[in-house]
Amino acid sequence: MFRRFSISVRVFSILVLLVLFVGGVVAGFYSNSMKIKDIGLENLNAEMLEGQKVKLKVASDALAHTLGKALKGLDGEERDEKARSLLEGFVFEEDGSGYFFVARKTVLVAHLKASLVGKDLGQTKDKNGLLFMGELAQKAASGGGYVEYVWPKPGAGDQPKLSYAQKIPGTDLWTGTGVYIDNIEARKLEVAGVIEDNVSRNTTVILGVVGSLLVLVVIPLSWLIVRSVVGPIREATQASQDIANGDFAVHVDESGRDEAAQLAKALNAMASTLATNIEEINAKTEEAENKAAQAEIATQEANEAKAKAETAKAEGMFQAATRLEVIVERISAASEEMSSQGEEIRQGTDVQSERIASTATAMEEMNATVLEVARNSAEAAQRGDEARQEAQDGARVVGMSIEAMNTTRDQAAELKDNMEVLGQQAESIGAIMTVIEDIADQTNLLALNAAIEAARAGEAGRGFAVVADEVRKLAEKTMGATKEVGDSIRSIQGVASQNIESMDKAVRDLEKAVQLTHESGEALQRIVAGVEDSSQQINSIATAAEEQSATSEEINRSVDEINRITSETAAGVAQSAEALRDLSEQMSELSTVVRELKEEGSV
């Protein structure tokens, strides 16, 4: 498609595309710069707003803490007056729009505007309908928080404002402060102006540099390159047209090391080669004409020699026919002898083939028998391996059973020892309960004595008699409980004794089971050893059978090879016989030809 346009047009098209590409890059740079500016301004706005929030919170918390200490011990109007005096004239921000105020619920106690002091702003709404004073009071009561609302700014009208409220500790007051958000917006616009100025300046510089490079470097350089390419190509084109018209004396300027110079060298070499080839073609044409004349003379001489040869032919044919007749007779006799020998060889090979076939059949039957033995041996070896594996698994299970029984025996012995200790502890508890029972008896006796003495004392000892009676009842309950505990302990001792006897019996039974299991394990080990020996012997038989099978197969292959060679020999003999028959027929024909030659030679 591009070959329809000249090289200069194509090169300048590349230049135009380059200019468009550079313009697109610059436009993309400007667009991305504007997007980056917008993202940066959004982040800046968020960071500045967060910074203002932190500033408001820190300032409000610090002021609330300070006012709490300053107003401690004061109440009523005295406390309110103290708060107003502390905040009087206290402003911040460059335009003085930042200030602090103090309120009790929604009533202002201290404010920068004295006209608002004492007013209840609970029902005052901003232009969006928000009861901002109530919201601030709720935030302060809940530990502090932010509220955004619209409030008049001196010299700027209604503006969005962000405030923070915090309760003053130790009082029923709270303090708040705020900043106008238009200050943040103004700062953002200022930063946006700086960024746009920088982007515009950088874009202008880039466009100026790129435009200068295009005008001063790229365009002149492109023109020179086009000229250096198109000029030699035009010269080479003219030279090619001259060569096509038959002018081989052309010469193209070969100066330079570019492709155009190489093309010029190739054109000059082509013109020189074509001129040399034309000269050689003319010389060869002249030489061919001379050779054609010589060939015509030689043809005449050959015709004369042919006539002389015809005369000598008849004389030589008779002599040759006589000699051929003798040779034909000898060949016929030899072919007849070879035919009889070939028949004998064919008969011998037929007998040999029959015997070899019988041998091959016998070898195949023997090989099948050997393979059957090898297969049965392999199956027996496999079953022996399976039996050995099962015996080993049984021995391993028996070993695990022995270990488990040993563990159970040890645990039973330990349990027996624990039961003995339990019996001893129960006996100790029984002794202690005997002591407690004795103490209860003594307490009961003492209570009876005390009751008797109280009865003797009359009215004065009545209260003591009641106490003594209660002590006696407690002693009786103690004796009853002690008896029940003693019965329980004796039951425990009886059960412990029975458990000890049962554990002794269990330990003895486990020891017998361990012994029997150990003997079973040894028997399984012996079985495993016997199975392994049998498996090894069966494997040896299988290996020998496989080796015998391999040998039989090798012999069978040899017999097949002999049979094949014999068949080939028989086929060769048959072919030889056929060839001898053909030779005999040809000898007959040759005899006929010899007779004809003798007849022609004798004419």
Coordinates of C-alpha atoms in Angstrom, one line a residue:
M1 CA 0.0 0.0 0.0
F2 CA 2.8 2.5 0.9
R3 CA 4.6 1.7 -2.4
R4 CA 2.1 3.9 -4.1
F5 CA 3.7 7.0 -2.5
S6 CA 7.2 8.4 -3.0
I7 CA 9.8 8.0 -0.4
S8 CA 9.8 11.7 0.4
V9 CA 6.1 11.7 1.0
R10 CA 6.5 8.7 3.3
V11 CA 9.3 10.3 5.2
F12 CA 7.4 13.5 5.7
S13 CA 4.4 11.5 6.7
I14 CA 6.5 10.0 9.5
L15 CA 7.5 13.6 10.5
V16 CA 3.8 14.6 10.6
L17 CA 3.0 11.6 12.7
L18 CA 5.9 12.4 15.0
V19 CA 4.6 16.0 15.5
L20 CA 1.1 14.6 16.2
F21 CA 2.5 12.1 18.7
V22 CA 4.5 14.8 20.5
G23 CA 1.3 17.0 20.6
G24 CA -0.7 14.0 22.0
V25 CA 2.0 13.4 24.7
V26 CA 2.0 17.1 25.7
A27 CA -1.8 17.1 25.8
G28 CA -1.8 13.9 27.9
F29 CA 0.8 15.5 30.2
Y30 CA -1.4 18.5 30.7
S31 CA -4.5 16.4 31.2
N32 CA -2.8 14.1 33.7
S33 CA -1.4 17.1 35.5
M34 CA -4.9 18.5 35.9
K35 CA -6.1 15.2 37.2
I36 CA -3.3 15.0 39.7
K37 CA -4.1 18.6 40.7
D38 CA -7.7 17.6 41.4
I39 CA -6.7 14.5 43.4
G40 CA -4.1 16.5 45.3
L41 CA -6.7 19.2 46.1
E42 CA -9.1 16.6 47.4
N43 CA -6.4 15.1 49.6
L44 CA -5.4 18.6 50.7
N45 CA -9.0 19.4 51.6
A46 CA -9.4 16.2 53.6
E47 CA -6.0 16.8 55.4
M48 CA -6.8 20.4 56.2
L49 CA -10.3 19.5 57.4
E50 CA -8.8 16.7 59.6
G51 CA -6.2 19.2 60.8
Q52 CA -8.8 21.7 61.8
K53 CA -10.8 18.9 63.6
V54 CA -7.7 18.0 65.6
K55 CA -7.0 21.6 66.4
L56 CA -10.5 22.2 67.6
K57 CA -10.6 19.1 69.7
V58 CA -7.2 19.8 71.3
A59 CA -8.1 23.4 72.0
S60 CA -11.6 22.6 73.4
D61 CA -10.3 19.8 75.6
A62 CA -7.5 22.0 76.9
L63 CA -9.8 24.9 77.6
A64 CA -12.4 22.7 79.3
H65 CA -9.8 21.3 81.6
T66 CA -8.4 24.8 82.4
L67 CA -11.9 26.2 83.0
G68 CA -12.7 23.2 85.2
K69 CA -9.8 24.0 87.5
A70 CA -10.5 27.8 87.4
L71 CA -14.2 27.4 88.2
K72 CA -13.7 24.8 90.9
G73 CA -15.4 25.9 94.1
L74 CA -17.5 28.6 92.4
D75 CA -21.2 28.4 91.6
G76 CA -24.1 30.5 90.3
E77 CA -23.5 33.9 88.8
E78 CA -20.0 34.1 90.3
R79 CA -19.0 31.1 88.2
D80 CA -20.6 32.4 85.0
E81 CA -18.9 35.8 85.5
K82 CA -15.5 34.1 86.0
A83 CA -16.0 32.1 82.7
R84 CA -16.9 35.3 80.8
S85 CA -13.8 37.1 82.2
L86 CA -11.5 34.3 81.2
L87 CA -12.8 34.1 77.6
E88 CA -13.0 37.9 77.0
G89 CA -11.1 38.9 73.9
F90 CA -9.8 35.4 73.2
V91 CA -9.8 34.9 69.4
F92 CA -7.8 33.0 66.8
E93 CA -7.5 32.5 63.0
E94 CA -5.8 35.2 60.9
D95 CA -9.1 37.0 60.3
G96 CA -10.1 36.7 64.0
S97 CA -13.1 34.5 63.1
G98 CA -12.2 31.8 65.7
Y99 CA -13.4 32.2 69.3
F100 CA -14.6 30.2 72.3
F101 CA -18.0 30.2 74.0
V102 CA -19.5 28.6 77.2
A103 CA -23.1 27.4 77.6
R104 CA -25.4 25.7 80.0
K105 CA -27.4 23.3 78.0
T106 CA -28.6 25.6 75.1
V107 CA -28.2 29.0 77.0
L108 CA -25.0 31.0 76.3
V109 CA -23.1 31.9 79.4
A110 CA -20.0 33.5 77.7
H111 CA -19.6 34.6 74.0
L112 CA -17.6 36.9 71.9
K113 CA -20.8 38.9 71.2
A114 CA -22.1 40.2 74.5
S115 CA -25.6 40.5 73.0
L116 CA -25.9 36.7 72.8
V117 CA -25.0 36.1 76.5
G118 CA -27.9 34.8 78.4
K119 CA -29.9 33.9 75.3
D120 CA -31.3 30.4 74.8
L121 CA -30.5 29.2 71.2
G122 CA -32.1 25.8 71.6
Q123 CA -34.7 26.6 69.0
T124 CA -32.5 28.5 66.7
K125 CA -32.0 26.9 63.3
D126 CA -29.4 27.5 60.6
K127 CA -30.6 28.0 57.0
N128 CA -30.6 24.2 56.6
G129 CA -33.0 23.8 59.5
L130 CA -30.5 22.3 61.9
L131 CA -30.9 22.9 65.7
F132 CA -27.1 23.2 66.0
M133 CA -27.1 24.4 69.7
G134 CA -29.0 21.3 70.9
E135 CA -26.6 19.1 68.8
L136 CA -23.6 20.7 70.4
A137 CA -25.0 20.3 73.9
Q138 CA -25.7 16.6 73.2
K139 CA -22.1 16.1 71.8
A140 CA -20.6 17.8 74.9
A141 CA -22.8 15.6 77.3
S142 CA -21.6 12.4 75.5
G143 CA -17.9 13.1 75.9
G144 CA -17.3 15.6 73.1
G145 CA -18.0 15.7 69.3
Y146 CA -18.2 17.7 66.1
V147 CA -21.2 19.5 64.5
E148 CA -21.2 21.2 61.1
Y149 CA -23.7 24.0 60.5
V150 CA -24.1 27.4 58.8
W151 CA -23.4 30.6 60.9
P152 CA -22.9 34.3 59.9
K153 CA -19.3 35.3 59.4
P154 CA -18.4 38.9 59.9
G155 CA -18.0 40.5 56.4
A156 CA -18.8 37.3 54.6
G157 CA -22.5 36.5 55.4
D158 CA -23.7 32.9 56.1
Q159 CA -20.8 30.4 55.8
P160 CA -20.4 26.7 56.7
K161 CA -18.8 26.3 60.1
L162 CA -17.3 23.3 61.9
S163 CA -17.6 23.4 65.8
Y164 CA -16.5 21.1 68.6
A165 CA -18.1 20.9 72.1
Q166 CA -16.7 19.5 75.3
K167 CA -18.1 19.4 78.9
I168 CA -16.3 21.4 81.6
P169 CA -15.4 18.9 84.3
G170 CA -17.0 19.5 87.7
T171 CA -19.6 21.9 86.4
D172 CA -22.9 21.8 84.5
L173 CA -21.3 24.0 81.7
W174 CA -19.8 23.0 78.4
T175 CA -17.4 24.9 76.1
G176 CA -17.2 25.0 72.3
T177 CA -15.3 26.6 69.5
G178 CA -15.3 26.4 65.7
V179 CA -13.8 27.5 62.4
Y180 CA -15.4 28.6 59.2
I181 CA -14.9 26.1 56.4
D182 CA -14.6 28.8 53.8
N183 CA -11.1 29.4 55.1
I184 CA -10.2 25.9 54.1
E185 CA -11.8 26.4 50.7
A186 CA -9.8 29.7 50.2
R187 CA -6.6 27.9 51.1
K188 CA -7.5 25.1 48.6
L189 CA -8.1 27.6 45.8
E190 CA -4.8 29.3 46.6
V191 CA -3.0 26.0 46.3
A192 CA -5.0 25.1 43.1
G193 CA -3.9 28.4 41.5
V194 CA -0.2 27.7 42.3
I195 CA -0.5 24.2 40.8
E196 CA -2.2 25.5 37.6
D197 CA 0.4 28.2 37.2
N198 CA 3.2 25.6 37.5
V199 CA 1.5 23.2 35.1
S200 CA 0.8 25.9 32.5
R201 CA 4.4 27.1 32.8
N202 CA 5.9 23.6 32.4
T203 CA 3.5 22.9 29.5
T204 CA 4.6 26.1 27.8
V205 CA 8.2 25.3 28.3
I206 CA 7.8 21.8 26.9
L207 CA 5.9 23.0 23.9
G208 CA 8.5 25.7 23.2
V209 CA 11.4 23.2 23.4
V210 CA 9.6 20.6 21.3
G211 CA 8.6 23.2 18.7
S212 CA 12.1 24.6 18.5
L213 CA 13.5 21.1 18.0
L214 CA 11.0 20.4 15.3
V215 CA 11.7 23.6 13.4
L216 CA 15.4 23.9 13.9
V217 CA 16.5 20.2 14.0
V218 CA 13.9 17.6 13.0
I219 CA 12.5 19.3 9.8
P220 CA 15.9 20.3 8.3
L221 CA 17.3 17.0 9.2
S222 CA 14.4 15.2 7.6
W223 CA 14.8 17.2 4.4
L224 CA 18.5 16.3 4.2
I225 CA 17.8 12.7 4.8
V226 CA 15.1 12.6 2.1
R227 CA 17.4 14.3 -0.3
S228 CA 20.3 11.9 0.5
V229 CA 17.9 8.9 -0.1
V230 CA 15.9 10.1 -3.1
G231 CA 18.8 11.5 -5.2
P232 CA 20.8 8.3 -5.4
I233 CA 17.7 6.3 -6.0
R234 CA 16.7 8.5 -9.0
E235 CA 20.3 8.2 -10.4
A236 CA 20.2 4.4 -10.0
T237 CA 16.7 4.3 -11.7
Q238 CA 18.1 6.2 -14.7
A239 CA 21.1 3.9 -14.9
S240 CA 18.8 0.8 -14.9
Q241 CA 16.7 2.3 -17.8
D242 CA 20.0 2.9 -19.8
I243 CA 21.1 -0.8 -19.2
A244 CA 17.6 -2.0 -20.3
N245 CA 18.0 0.0 -23.5
G246 CA 21.4 -1.8 -24.2
D247 CA 23.8 0.9 -22.9
F248 CA 26.3 -1.0 -20.7
A249 CA 28.7 1.9 -20.4
V250 CA 26.8 3.6 -17.6
H251 CA 28.4 4.5 -14.3
V252 CA 26.7 5.5 -11.0
D253 CA 28.3 7.4 -8.2
E254 CA 29.4 4.9 -5.6
S255 CA 30.5 7.3 -2.8
G256 CA 29.1 6.7 0.7
R257 CA 28.5 3.6 2.9
D258 CA 24.7 3.5 2.9
E259 CA 22.4 1.2 1.0
A260 CA 22.2 3.6 -1.9
A261 CA 26.0 3.3 -2.4
Q262 CA 25.7 -0.5 -2.3
L263 CA 23.0 -0.3 -4.9
A264 CA 25.2 1.9 -7.1
K265 CA 28.1 -0.6 -6.8
A266 CA 25.7 -3.5 -7.7
L267 CA 24.5 -1.6 -10.7
N268 CA 28.0 -0.8 -11.9
A269 CA 29.0 -4.5 -11.4
M270 CA 25.9 -5.7 -13.2
A271 CA 26.6 -3.4 -16.2
S272 CA 30.2 -4.7 -16.4
T273 CA 29.1 -8.3 -16.1
L274 CA 26.4 -7.9 -18.7
A275 CA 28.9 -6.4 -21.2
T276 CA 31.4 -9.2 -20.6
N277 CA 28.7 -11.9 -21.0
I278 CA 27.5 -10.4 -24.3
E279 CA 31.1 -10.6 -25.6
E280 CA 31.4 -14.2 -24.5
I281 CA 28.1 -15.1 -26.1
N282 CA 29.1 -13.7 -29.4
A283 CA 32.4 -15.6 -29.3
K284 CA 30.6 -18.9 -28.4
T285 CA 28.2 -18.4 -31.3
E286 CA 31.0 -18.1 -33.8
E287 CA 32.7 -21.1 -32.3
A288 CA 29.5 -23.1 -32.6
E289 CA 29.1 -22.3 -36.3
N290 CA 32.7 -23.6 -36.9
K291 CA 31.9 -26.8 -35.0
A292 CA 28.7 -27.4 -37.1
A293 CA 30.7 -27.2 -40.3
Q294 CA 33.3 -29.7 -38.9
A295 CA 30.4 -32.1 -37.9
E296 CA 29.0 -32.1 -41.4
I297 CA 32.3 -33.2 -42.8
A298 CA 32.6 -35.9 -40.2
T299 CA 29.1 -37.2 -41.1
Q300 CA 30.1 -37.7 -44.7
E301 CA 33.2 -39.7 -43.6
A302 CA 31.1 -41.9 -41.3
N303 CA 28.7 -42.8 -44.2
E304 CA 31.7 -44.0 -46.3
A305 CA 33.0 -46.1 -43.3
K306 CA 29.5 -47.7 -42.9
A307 CA 29.5 -48.9 -46.4
K308 CA 32.9 -50.6 -45.9
A309 CA 31.6 -52.2 -42.7
E310 CA 28.6 -53.8 -44.4
T311 CA 30.9 -55.6 -46.7
A312 CA 33.1 -57.0 -43.8
K313 CA 30.0 -57.9 -41.8
A314 CA 28.9 -60.8 -43.9
E315 CA 32.4 -62.4 -43.8
G316 CA 32.6 -62.1 -39.9
M317 CA 29.1 -63.4 -39.3
F318 CA 29.8 -66.9 -40.6
Q319 CA 32.9 -67.3 -38.4
A320 CA 31.1 -66.0 -35.3
A321 CA 28.1 -68.2 -35.9
T322 CA 30.4 -71.3 -36.0
R323 CA 32.0 -70.4 -32.6
L324 CA 28.6 -69.6 -31.1
E325 CA 27.2 -73.0 -32.0
V326 CA 30.0 -74.7 -30.1
I327 CA 29.4 -72.5 -27.0
V328 CA 25.6 -73.1 -27.1
E329 CA 26.1 -76.8 -27.1
R330 CA 28.4 -76.6 -24.0
I331 CA 25.9 -74.3 -22.1
S332 CA 23.0 -76.6 -22.9
A333 CA 24.8 -79.6 -21.4
A334 CA 25.8 -77.6 -18.3
S335 CA 22.2 -76.4 -17.8
E336 CA 20.8 -79.9 -18.0
E337 CA 23.3 -81.1 -15.3
M338 CA 22.4 -78.1 -13.1
S339 CA 18.7 -78.9 -13.5
S340 CA 19.1 -82.5 -12.2
Q341 CA 21.2 -81.2 -9.3
G342 CA 18.6 -78.5 -8.5
E343 CA 15.9 -81.2 -8.4
E344 CA 17.9 -83.2 -5.9
I345 CA 18.5 -80.1 -3.7
R346 CA 14.8 -79.2 -3.8
Q347 CA 13.8 -82.7 -2.6
G348 CA 16.4 -82.5 0.3
T349 CA 15.2 -79.1 1.3
D350 CA 11.5 -80.3 1.4
V351 CA 12.5 -83.1 3.8
Q352 CA 14.6 -80.7 5.9
S353 CA 11.6 -78.3 6.1
E354 CA 9.3 -81.1 7.3
R355 CA 11.7 -82.1 10.1
I356 CA 12.4 -78.5 11.1
A357 CA 8.6 -77.9 11.3
S358 CA 8.2 -81.0 13.6
T359 CA 11.1 -79.7 15.8
A360 CA 9.5 -76.2 16.0
T361 CA 6.2 -77.8 17.1
A362 CA 7.9 -79.8 19.8
M363 CA 9.8 -76.7 21.0
E364 CA 6.6 -74.7 21.1
E365 CA 4.9 -77.4 23.2
M366 CA 7.9 -77.5 25.5
N367 CA 8.0 -73.7 25.8
A368 CA 4.3 -73.6 26.7
T369 CA 4.9 -76.2 29.4
V370 CA 7.9 -74.2 30.8
L371 CA 5.8 -71.0 30.7
E372 CA 3.0 -72.8 32.6
V373 CA 5.6 -73.9 35.2
A374 CA 7.0 -70.4 35.5
R375 CA 3.5 -68.9 35.8
N376 CA 2.5 -71.4 38.5
S377 CA 5.7 -70.8 40.3
A378 CA 5.2 -67.0 40.1
E379 CA 1.6 -67.4 41.5
A380 CA 2.9 -69.6 44.3
A381 CA 5.7 -67.1 45.0
Q382 CA 3.1 -64.3 45.1
R383 CA 0.9 -66.3 47.5
G384 CA 3.9 -67.1 49.6
D385 CA 4.7 -63.4 49.8
E386 CA 1.1 -62.7 50.8
A387 CA 1.2 -65.4 53.4
R388 CA 4.5 -64.1 54.7
Q389 CA 3.1 -60.5 54.8
E390 CA 0.0 -61.7 56.7
A391 CA 2.2 -63.7 59.1
Q392 CA 4.4 -60.6 59.6
D393 CA 1.2 -58.5 60.2
G394 CA 0.0 -61.1 62.7
A395 CA 3.4 -61.0 64.5
R396 CA 3.3 -57.2 64.5
V397 CA -0.3 -57.3 65.9
V398 CA 0.8 -59.8 68.6
G399 CA 3.7 -57.6 69.5
M400 CA 1.3 -54.6 69.8
S401 CA -1.0 -56.8 71.9
I402 CA 1.9 -57.7 74.2
E403 CA 2.8 -54.1 74.6
A404 CA -0.8 -53.2 75.3
M405 CA -1.1 -56.1 77.9
N406 CA 2.1 -55.0 79.5
T407 CA 0.8 -51.5 79.8
T408 CA -2.6 -52.8 81.1
R409 CA -0.7 -55.0 83.6
D410 CA 1.4 -52.0 84.8
Q411 CA -1.8 -49.9 85.1
A412 CA -3.5 -52.7 87.1
A413 CA -0.5 -53.0 89.4
E414 CA -0.6 -49.2 89.9
L415 CA -4.3 -49.4 90.5
K416 CA -3.8 -52.1 93.1
D417 CA -1.2 -50.0 94.9
N418 CA -3.7 -47.1 94.8
M419 CA -6.4 -49.3 96.2
E420 CA -4.1 -50.4 99.0
V421 CA -3.3 -46.7 99.8
L422 CA -7.1 -46.0 99.7
G423 CA -7.6 -48.8 102.2
Q424 CA -4.9 -47.4 104.4
Q425 CA -6.4 -43.9 104.2
A426 CA -9.9 -45.3 105.0
E427 CA -8.5 -47.0 108.1
S428 CA -6.9 -43.7 109.1
I429 CA -10.2 -42.0 108.6
G430 CA -11.9 -44.7 110.7
A431 CA -9.5 -44.0 113.5
I432 CA -10.2 -40.3 113.3
M433 CA -13.9 -41.0 113.3
T434 CA -13.5 -43.0 116.4
V435 CA -11.8 -40.1 118.1
I436 CA -14.7 -37.8 116.9
E437 CA -17.2 -40.3 118.3
D438 CA -15.4 -40.2 121.6
I439 CA -15.4 -36.4 121.6
A440 CA -19.2 -36.5 120.8
D441 CA -19.8 -38.8 123.8
Q442 CA -17.9 -36.6 126.1
T443 CA -19.7 -33.5 124.8
N444 CA -23.0 -35.3 125.4
L445 CA -22.0 -36.1 128.9
L446 CA -20.9 -32.6 129.5
A447 CA -24.1 -31.3 128.1
L448 CA -26.1 -33.5 130.5
N449 CA -24.0 -32.4 133.4
A450 CA -24.6 -28.8 132.4
A451 CA -28.3 -29.3 132.2
I452 CA -28.3 -30.8 135.6
E453 CA -26.4 -27.9 137.1
A454 CA -28.7 -25.5 135.3
A455 CA -31.7 -27.2 136.8
R456 CA -30.2 -26.9 140.2
A457 CA -29.6 -23.2 139.6
G458 CA -33.3 -22.7 139.1
E459 CA -34.6 -19.6 137.2
A460 CA -31.0 -18.2 136.9
G461 CA -29.8 -21.2 135.1
R462 CA -32.7 -21.6 132.6
G463 CA -30.8 -19.9 129.8
F464 CA -27.8 -22.0 130.4
A465 CA -30.0 -25.1 130.4
V466 CA -31.3 -24.2 126.9
V467 CA -27.8 -23.9 125.6
A468 CA -26.7 -27.1 127.3
D469 CA -29.7 -28.9 125.7
E470 CA -28.7 -27.5 122.2
V471 CA -25.2 -28.7 122.8
R472 CA -26.5 -32.1 123.7
K473 CA -28.6 -32.3 120.6
L474 CA -25.6 -31.3 118.4
A475 CA -23.5 -34.0 120.2
E476 CA -26.2 -36.6 119.4
K477 CA -26.3 -35.4 115.7
T478 CA -22.5 -35.6 115.6
M479 CA -22.6 -39.2 117.0
G480 CA -25.2 -40.1 114.4
A481 CA -23.2 -38.6 111.6
T482 CA -20.0 -40.2 112.9
K483 CA -21.7 -43.6 112.9
E484 CA -22.9 -43.1 109.3
V485 CA -19.5 -42.0 108.2
G486 CA -18.0 -45.0 109.9
D487 CA -20.4 -47.3 108.1
S488 CA -19.5 -45.6 104.8
I489 CA -15.8 -46.0 105.5
R490 CA -16.2 -49.6 106.4
S491 CA -18.1 -50.1 103.2
I492 CA -15.2 -48.4 101.3
Q493 CA -12.7 -50.6 103.1
G494 CA -14.7 -53.7 102.1
V495 CA -15.0 -52.6 98.5
A496 CA -11.2 -51.7 98.4
S497 CA -10.3 -55.1 99.7
Q498 CA -12.5 -56.8 97.1
N499 CA -10.9 -54.5 94.4
I500 CA -7.4 -55.4 95.6
E501 CA -8.2 -59.1 95.3
S502 CA -9.8 -58.5 91.9
M503 CA -6.8 -56.5 90.7
D504 CA -4.4 -59.3 92.0
K505 CA -6.4 -61.8 90.0
A506 CA -6.5 -59.5 86.9
V507 CA -2.7 -59.0 87.1
R508 CA -2.1 -62.7 87.3
D509 CA -4.5 -63.3 84.3
L510 CA -2.8 -60.5 82.4
E511 CA 0.6 -62.0 83.0
K512 CA -0.6 -65.4 81.8
A513 CA -2.1 -63.7 78.7
V514 CA 1.2 -61.9 78.1
Q515 CA 3.0 -65.2 78.3
L516 CA 0.6 -66.9 75.9
T517 CA 0.7 -64.0 73.5
H518 CA 4.5 -63.9 73.6
E519 CA 4.5 -67.7 72.8
S520 CA 2.0 -66.9 69.9
G521 CA 4.4 -64.2 68.7
E522 CA 7.3 -66.6 68.7
A523 CA 5.3 -69.2 66.8
L524 CA 4.3 -66.6 64.2
Q525 CA 8.0 -65.6 63.9
R526 CA 8.8 -69.2 63.1
I527 CA 5.9 -69.3 60.6
V528 CA 7.2 -66.1 59.0
A529 CA 10.7 -67.7 58.7
G530 CA 9.3 -70.9 57.2
V531 CA 7.2 -68.9 54.8
E532 CA 10.2 -66.8 53.8
D533 CA 12.2 -69.9 53.1
S534 CA 9.4 -71.4 51.0
S535 CA 8.9 -68.1 49.2
Q536 CA 12.7 -68.0 48.4
Q537 CA 12.6 -71.6 47.1
I538 CA 9.5 -70.9 45.0
N539 CA 11.1 -67.7 43.6
S540 CA 14.2 -69.8 42.7
I541 CA 12.0 -72.2 40.9
A542 CA 10.2 -69.4 39.1
T543 CA 13.5 -67.8 38.1
A544 CA 14.9 -71.1 36.8
A545 CA 11.6 -71.7 34.9
E546 CA 11.8 -68.2 33.4
E547 CA 15.4 -68.8 32.4
Q548 CA 14.5 -72.1 30.8
S549 CA 11.6 -70.4 29.0
A550 CA 13.9 -67.7 27.7
T551 CA 16.3 -70.5 26.5
S552 CA 13.5 -72.3 24.9
E553 CA 12.3 -69.2 23.2
E554 CA 15.9 -68.6 21.9
I555 CA 16.0 -72.2 20.5
N556 CA 12.6 -71.7 19.0
R557 CA 13.8 -68.5 17.3
S558 CA 16.9 -70.4 16.0
V559 CA 14.6 -73.1 14.6
D560 CA 12.4 -70.5 13.0
E561 CA 15.5 -68.9 11.5
I562 CA 16.7 -72.3 10.1
N563 CA 13.2 -72.9 8.7
R564 CA 13.2 -69.5 7.1
I565 CA 16.7 -70.1 5.6
T566 CA 15.6 -73.5 4.3
S567 CA 12.5 -72.0 2.8
E568 CA 14.6 -69.4 1.1
T569 CA 17.0 -72.1 -0.1
A570 CA 14.1 -74.0 -1.5
A571 CA 12.7 -70.9 -3.2
G572 CA 16.2 -70.2 -4.5
V573 CA 16.5 -73.7 -5.9
A574 CA 13.1 -73.3 -7.5
Q575 CA 14.1 -70.0 -9.0
S576 CA 17.3 -71.6 -10.2
A577 CA 15.4 -74.4 -11.9
E578 CA 13.1 -71.8 -13.5
A579 CA 16.2 -69.9 -14.7
L580 CA 17.7 -73.0 -16.1
R581 CA 14.5 -73.7 -18.0
D582 CA 14.6 -70.2 -19.4
L583 CA 18.3 -70.6 -20.2
S584 CA 17.5 -73.9 -22.1
E585 CA 14.8 -72.1 -24.1
Q586 CA 17.1 -69.2 -24.9
M587 CA 19.8 -71.7 -26.0
S588 CA 17.3 -73.2 -28.4
E589 CA 16.5 -69.8 -29.7
L590 CA 20.2 -69.0 -29.9
S591 CA 20.8 -72.2 -31.9
T592 CA 18.2 -71.1 -34.3
V593 CA 19.9 -67.7 -34.6
V594 CA 23.2 -69.4 -35.1
R595 CA 21.8 -71.4 -38.0
E596 CA 20.4 -68.3 -39.6
L597 CA 23.7 -66.5 -39.2
K598 CA 25.6 -69.4 -40.8
E599 CA 23.1 -69.4 -43.6
E600 CA 23.5 -65.6 -44.1
G601 CA 27.3 -65.9 -43.9
S602 CA 27.4 -68.6 -46.5
V603 CA 25.3 -66.6 -49.0

